[in-house]
Amino acid sequence: MVQAKIPVGILGATGMVGQQYISLLNDHPWFEVRYAAASPRSAGKKYEEAVAGRWQLAKTYAAHVGSIIVEDASNVSRAVEAFKKGGCSFVFSALEMGKDETRALEEEYAAAGIPVISNASAHRWTSDVPVLIAEINSDHTDIIPLQKKARGWDRGFIAVKPNCSIQSYMKPVHALALAGYLPQRIIVSTMQAVSGAGYPGVPSLDMIDNIIPYIGGEEEKTEKEPLKIFGSIDNGVFKNAEFPKISAHCNRVPVVDGHTACVSLEFAGKKPSSMDEIKAIWAAYKGLPQEADFPMAPKQPIIYRSEDNRPQPRKDRDTDKAMAVVVGRLRPCNVFDIRFTALSHNTVRGAAGGGILNAELLKHKGFLN
Amino acid sequence: MVQAKIPVGILGATGMVGQQYISLLNDHPWFEVRYAAASPRSAGKKYEEAVAGRWQLAKTYAAHVGSIIVEDASNVSRAVEAFKKGGCSFVFSALEMGKDETRALEEEYAAAGIPVISNASAHRWTSDVPVLIAEINSDHTDIIPLQKKARGWDRGFIAVKPNCSIQSYMKPVHALALAGYLPQRIIVSTMQAVSGAGYPGVPSLDMIDNIIPYIGGEEEKTEKEPLKIFGSIDNGVFKNAEFPKISAHCNRVPVVDGHTACVSLEFAGKKPSSMDEIKAIWAAYKGLPQEADFPMAPKQPIIYRSEDNRPQPRKDRDTDKAMAVVVGRLRPCNVFDIRFTALSHNTVRGAAGGGILNAELLKHKGFLN
Amino acid sequence: MVQAKIPVGILGATGMVGQQYISLLNDHPWFEVRYAAASPRSAGKKYEEAVAGRWQLAKTYAAHVGSIIVEDASNVSRAVEAFKKGGCSFVFSALEMGKDETRALEEEYAAAGIPVISNASAHRWTSDVPVLIAEINSDHTDIIPLQKKARGWDRGFIAVKPNCSIQSYMKPVHALALAGYLPQRIIVSTMQAVSGAGYPGVPSLDMIDNIIPYIGGEEEKTEKEPLKIFGSIDNGVFKNAEFPKISAHCNRVPVVDGHTACVSLEFAGKKPSSMDEIKAIWAAYKGLPQEADFPMAPKQPIIYRSEDNRPQPRKDRDTDKAMAVVVGRLRPCNVFDIRFTALSHNTVRGAAGGGILNAELLKHKGFLN
Amino acid sequence: MVQAKIPVGILGATGMVGQQYISLLNDHPWFEVRYAAASPRSAGKKYEEAVAGRWQLAKTYAAHVGSIIVEDASNVSRAVEAFKKGGCSFVFSALEMGKDETRALEEEYAAAGIPVISNASAHRWTSDVPVLIAEINSDHTDIIPLQKKARGWDRGFIAVKPNCSIQSYMKPVHALALAGYLPQRIIVSTMQAVSGAGYPGVPSLDMIDNIIPYIGGEEEKTEKEPLKIFGSIDNGVFKNAEFPKISAHCNRVPVVDGHTACVSLEFAGKKPSSMDEIKAIWAAYKGLPQEADFPMAPKQPIIYRSEDNRPQPRKDRDTDKAMAVVVGRLRPCNVFDIRFTALSHNTVRGAAGGGILNAELLKHKGFLN
């Protein structure tokens, strides 16, 4: 017998990440979009009307989603009603409000019994909220029972994903750490796609015959979030790792999708014996998503390309449902130990796809029943 | 009385850098293009015919240059004849042949009594050839008498300029070194313009919605050439400096002109007390080109922009005749001491303009009489 | 029982259109790539070696294709051998040689008993070779028996597809003609993607902050080929239609894939009563590929988008396997009768996908058994 | 004795066109910027503070402009005060408000005695306001005394310039009309630069690997404004010409500056005998700006480039101070009589530069004393 799909809601359903969620969930085997909420401007309209002229993706949305009546995201009671009728088991949050409002609203959903799996940055530094990259720190979901208990929430909770800029190089670094080669210092320079800024986002006058050597707040996120992800749970809250120390230069370049990172890495102690050993470690790297065969999981999280001139955003970003990290140019670093270039699709792996993978992890662990 | 201009020749006059030379020399107060040489394909044609449909610049060439009959660059005797008639005192080499051919041909010109001021990479590692950045190592011209003597050349000699990729950050680093803050290690990531690869150069299929994380040979040049420039003359040849150790990631991005570098820098010993001190050092930085007021010299070699999002290639590359380096985003580095972003116009400051400035330096020092 | 697939060969298999064929045939229900031929440079190598570092597409090739040993395309006897062993029933020609060589070589294949379905322009004006757009002139295959007879060919024949620049507006015009609204005059301006020029193709220096108002030979093809497609068979050869008279302005723009055409159209006699009538005609338009449900056929050949700002290349070119034409902006013309904008994917619908659809048509009609 | 410069004001001084005005007037021999007004947000700040981080041009503003205190543009009395003190003889209007507000505010300035030379579209269809292209209809200034009289204005008046999209092909058409070859019908397709939409303007997500086949309101302006410019004064108001009938397709393409137009043209009666005759007519074309040698006037208003692939925006837009129209690809039209491609710099010739040329015309005629 076919298992009924779990009904999910999307907060911020009409924005770019919301659209990406809806598109990626078109044929998902476990989840089905049944609830969509956005700003008051869209509330009351059919989804297809709310996104008319604003749909940004080449792939369209499922027909049944087009006729969903969009709710006001700030009206949590509507989601609770939907939940009671079996129409919204949990929500993906792709809210694009201010940080404080987002933080409060996500808590309101959780308190009302609706688990929130969020792309927003609001709760990344909340001490009992896990920042999940499913291959790396799937054990960080252990904090959820503690979070619920501390907050007095019965069914709801909050789990988030990190910033898109770190997706490309965190897994290669993690793979090496797992193999005993601990990262001590990293200097990274990113070339980030414009879709990361949403729509309308970056003006075209800034991206024709030009690059912008600055993205507000991005370097701080790139430097700090890995320390929480590599950290541990201590007495009900997260304790950051001390290493690696990261210094980031974040740049905006005229690319639609796909963030590229040039990484120089120094190990803390033991060093790999050769570049080939590192490539072998990356090729063998797997996490829970691969072991448990989650629908959204890339078969191989790290793909190494041996050509000199890869990875390239347009040619490599869609590798394995746009969920794999593509790495190339591994070579010794003149200053640190090694250097390489890594690429990740920022609105799939780095946003909605990563969120769905987190939801799959949470369902696998029994948090979304 | 008006001093007669020195007649100069351009080798490789029809290529992109050759065009840039000819355009920049349109109104030069000291030099006048009177001789143009290129491949046999162009030889015998008027310059205007040779570049018809191939001229790449918005600015055009002087009328008198259009009617120069292009010579075969490999026919050195033609340049000697022109020299004897007062039509070619020295040549700028913008040859685009193979390295070995270029090296041999440039030596042939020098041996025939025609000084060669070159943009080509062929002689950058020749032990008695100076690699000049006029603000930094103008004293390296001291090797020229030794070079002439060792080679048995009476009037001719060879002087070259370094690769365009290092132009943006060498002067900021030099300014700090002069102030006593010695660079020990640098990790640099570049985003380089397509004009650096000439025409046709980089295919558009590689530069629409894409970047290329690799430029053949560029990282090696970026890492090694500074050591010669910061080096010293020892027993008639150059001895490289040991520091800074540099590790480079060189990327090609969809920008017409202007190479951007993201630099993280560690000092060897003493460190500047503040970011403001560094900005003051940069603002005060001057070299011989400024002191002697060379025509092609930027008034201030390093311009610091305090806006968060500068320098930007399209907006900043043309600063002060496209000869100034524009720097921004100076801030402490999480891993090394400081980090910043620097920009230089690769086909002006990094190629023909830099070559002209070198010629001005050499004339100032009496080598081009 | 599953029908065995027909084994096909690709001539010019390593070029851009050849790659597109191989990618599109990955999962084709009727055809399977079993033979690959290219220039002598690639001959003797495994396909995966021959395209290493040159593969341009995001989608890769089937594993079994990677290990095919590439043949020399000019060696027709190898294809005949493959045919005899059941390994090459017909070939798709994506040859990139000169016109005369292509013409001769395609005839050699046909004479040797290997049907040639070609993308090359060499035979478009051969009087007994059909230029097929499967929805428009599927009856033009009637010339094939005459072609075979006249040439003395038993099994082989040649059929070609037209230039990519006309794909976008020919079906909308044909639909109206079928409905009785005959086109008399057309003024069309195209904005064409760089992939149309192959790789390396258009230099990036021409496509950053720029357009090129000229594509060699393209306007002539755009103006003449429709007349053959709308023509008829007369005494064993094609007789061109007299109308529509077309005047084309063909431009190259910085778009990877997708040719856009701005069309102003004057009818010969009867005119549609309203824009809505035209939209209804387009929505209802179907040809043999739709009626017979060919695998590569778009379900609906013409998709009309009602938003003001569509069609757009990046968002619309992939509609229905990149085989549908997407039309928008239908409105009365101030000078002629109507005007609209149409878009077609140039390397799929306009090249390899159109070739495959032609092969499906020819198989359906019994020419490829 | 040096004549004192006329002090001018800029309304909308901080926007893109306002910046262009200020940059172009840096060294103007007749006019000097002494007054700057913008939205209340900027009012009270120094100009350099008001544009910090928002200055879009490579060329910067004059030092004395940086320290002008920006006024609130809606406060007309401030301009009157400045006028009385000799600080604002007339204003250039680059207002970016709504049409009704702009219309009213420009009238308020004129009524207060401050002549308004406007780039805004608000008054283009006001029956007694001239729409000037200085080479074409300099005699339309004859309406100004009538306008002043009818409105009861003593010193103030309003004169405007047309939309940037028509600048490229109006002069070539006018030159032919002057020679007796009257235009009857034109079908034109434009490829327009993003700077035409201001800043932030067109999102980069719309301009990477994409074009937009629509610009709101642009086709209407392109079709109608030429009729007023070719019209005549009749009883104190303008009477439109009946011809040429124009049908326009306006597209946005990823180009920073420079609008390109592909034009097909049908003559009303007599036709030129050859393409060479047309080129000779264009080469000889001059208007009052050339005859009276206005500072901003291009020496030759129409430059014909004989290369197949010109004009190109990046290479040709800056021709003769970015004030010349560059034309190429003249050839017979298959459907009408002739076709050609024309290019004009939209923010210089098509905006601020055109406005300055109009001011020079008006000064020449004695309206700005």
PDB file of N, CA, C and O in Angstrom, chain B residues 6 13 24 44 74 98 122 126 152 182 281 283 330 332:
ATOM      1  N   ILE B   6      60.605  61.465 -29.197  1.00  0.00           N
ATOM      2  CA  ILE B   6      61.404  60.282 -29.505  1.00  0.00           C
ATOM      3  C   ILE B   6      60.564  59.317 -30.331  1.00  0.00           C
ATOM      4  O   ILE B   6      59.452  58.967 -29.925  1.00  0.00           O
ATOM      5  N   ALA B  13      52.088  45.153 -33.159  1.00  0.00           N
ATOM      6  CA  ALA B  13      51.283  46.383 -33.129  1.00  0.00           C
ATOM      7  C   ALA B  13      49.807  46.165 -33.407  1.00  0.00           C
ATOM      8  O   ALA B  13      48.983  47.018 -33.073  1.00  0.00           O
ATOM      9  N   LEU B  24      47.286  54.636 -26.359  1.00  0.00           N
ATOM     10  CA  LEU B  24      47.782  55.418 -25.221  1.00  0.00           C
ATOM     11  C   LEU B  24      48.861  56.421 -25.631  1.00  0.00           C
ATOM     12  O   LEU B  24      49.051  57.440 -24.970  1.00  0.00           O
ATOM     13  N   GLY B  44      53.417  44.843 -44.766  1.00  0.00           N
ATOM     14  CA  GLY B  44      53.185  45.417 -46.088  1.00  0.00           C
ATOM     15  C   GLY B  44      51.892  46.195 -46.189  1.00  0.00           C
ATOM     16  O   GLY B  44      51.700  46.992 -47.108  1.00  0.00           O
ATOM     17  N   SER B  74      59.648  39.953 -37.415  1.00  0.00           N
ATOM     18  CA  SER B  74      60.820  39.078 -37.333  1.00  0.00           C
ATOM     19  C   SER B  74      61.976  39.601 -38.201  1.00  0.00           C
ATOM     20  O   SER B  74      63.069  39.070 -38.161  1.00  0.00           O
ATOM     21  N   GLY B  98      55.252  32.319 -29.451  1.00  0.00           N
ATOM     22  CA  GLY B  98      55.704  31.409 -28.412  1.00  0.00           C
ATOM     23  C   GLY B  98      56.836  32.042 -27.616  1.00  0.00           C
ATOM     24  O   GLY B  98      57.484  33.003 -28.063  1.00  0.00           O
ATOM     25  N   ALA B 122      58.493  36.357 -21.816  1.00  0.00           N
ATOM     26  CA  ALA B 122      59.633  35.519 -22.200  1.00  0.00           C
ATOM     27  C   ALA B 122      60.886  35.774 -21.363  1.00  0.00           C
ATOM     28  O   ALA B 122      61.585  34.846 -20.969  1.00  0.00           O
ATOM     29  N   THR B 126      64.899  35.793 -17.081  1.00  0.00           N
ATOM     30  CA  THR B 126      66.287  35.931 -17.512  1.00  0.00           C
ATOM     31  C   THR B 126      67.032  36.687 -16.407  1.00  0.00           C
ATOM     32  O   THR B 126      66.556  37.728 -15.938  1.00  0.00           O
ATOM     33  N   GLY B 152      77.556  42.151 -24.549  1.00  0.00           N
ATOM     34  CA  GLY B 152      78.283  42.800 -25.639  1.00  0.00           C
ATOM     35  C   GLY B 152      77.384  43.679 -26.494  1.00  0.00           C
ATOM     36  O   GLY B 152      77.622  43.843 -27.690  1.00  0.00           O
ATOM     37  N   LEU B 182      56.951  44.362   7.101  1.00  0.00           N
ATOM     38  CA  LEU B 182      57.381  43.436   6.055  1.00  0.00           C
ATOM     39  C   LEU B 182      56.381  42.308   5.846  1.00  0.00           C
ATOM     40  O   LEU B 182      55.933  41.695   6.821  1.00  0.00           O
ATOM     41  N   ILE B 281      49.481  55.390   5.258  1.00  0.00           N
ATOM     42  CA  ILE B 281      50.693  54.971   4.529  1.00  0.00           C
ATOM     43  C   ILE B 281      50.397  54.896   3.034  1.00  0.00           C
ATOM     44  O   ILE B 281      51.175  55.364   2.200  1.00  0.00           O
ATOM     45  N   ALA B 283      48.028  56.453   1.388  1.00  0.00           N
ATOM     46  CA  ALA B 283      47.746  57.778   0.829  1.00  0.00           C
ATOM     47  C   ALA B 283      49.040  58.551   0.564  1.00  0.00           C
ATOM     48  O   ALA B 283      49.126  59.333  -0.387  1.00  0.00           O
ATOM     49  N   LEU B 330      39.729  47.403   3.470  1.00  0.00           N
ATOM     50  CA  LEU B 330      40.790  47.071   4.441  1.00  0.00           C
ATOM     51  C   LEU B 330      40.148  46.748   5.784  1.00  0.00           C
ATOM     52  O   LEU B 330      39.325  47.517   6.292  1.00  0.00           O
ATOM     53  N   PRO B 332      40.845  43.909   9.516  1.00  0.00           N
ATOM     54  CA  PRO B 332      41.680  42.854  10.090  1.00  0.00           C
ATOM     55  C   PRO B 332      41.294  41.499   9.505  1.00  0.00           C
ATOM     56  O   PRO B 332      40.123  41.265   9.162  1.00  0.00           O
TER      57      PRO B 332
END
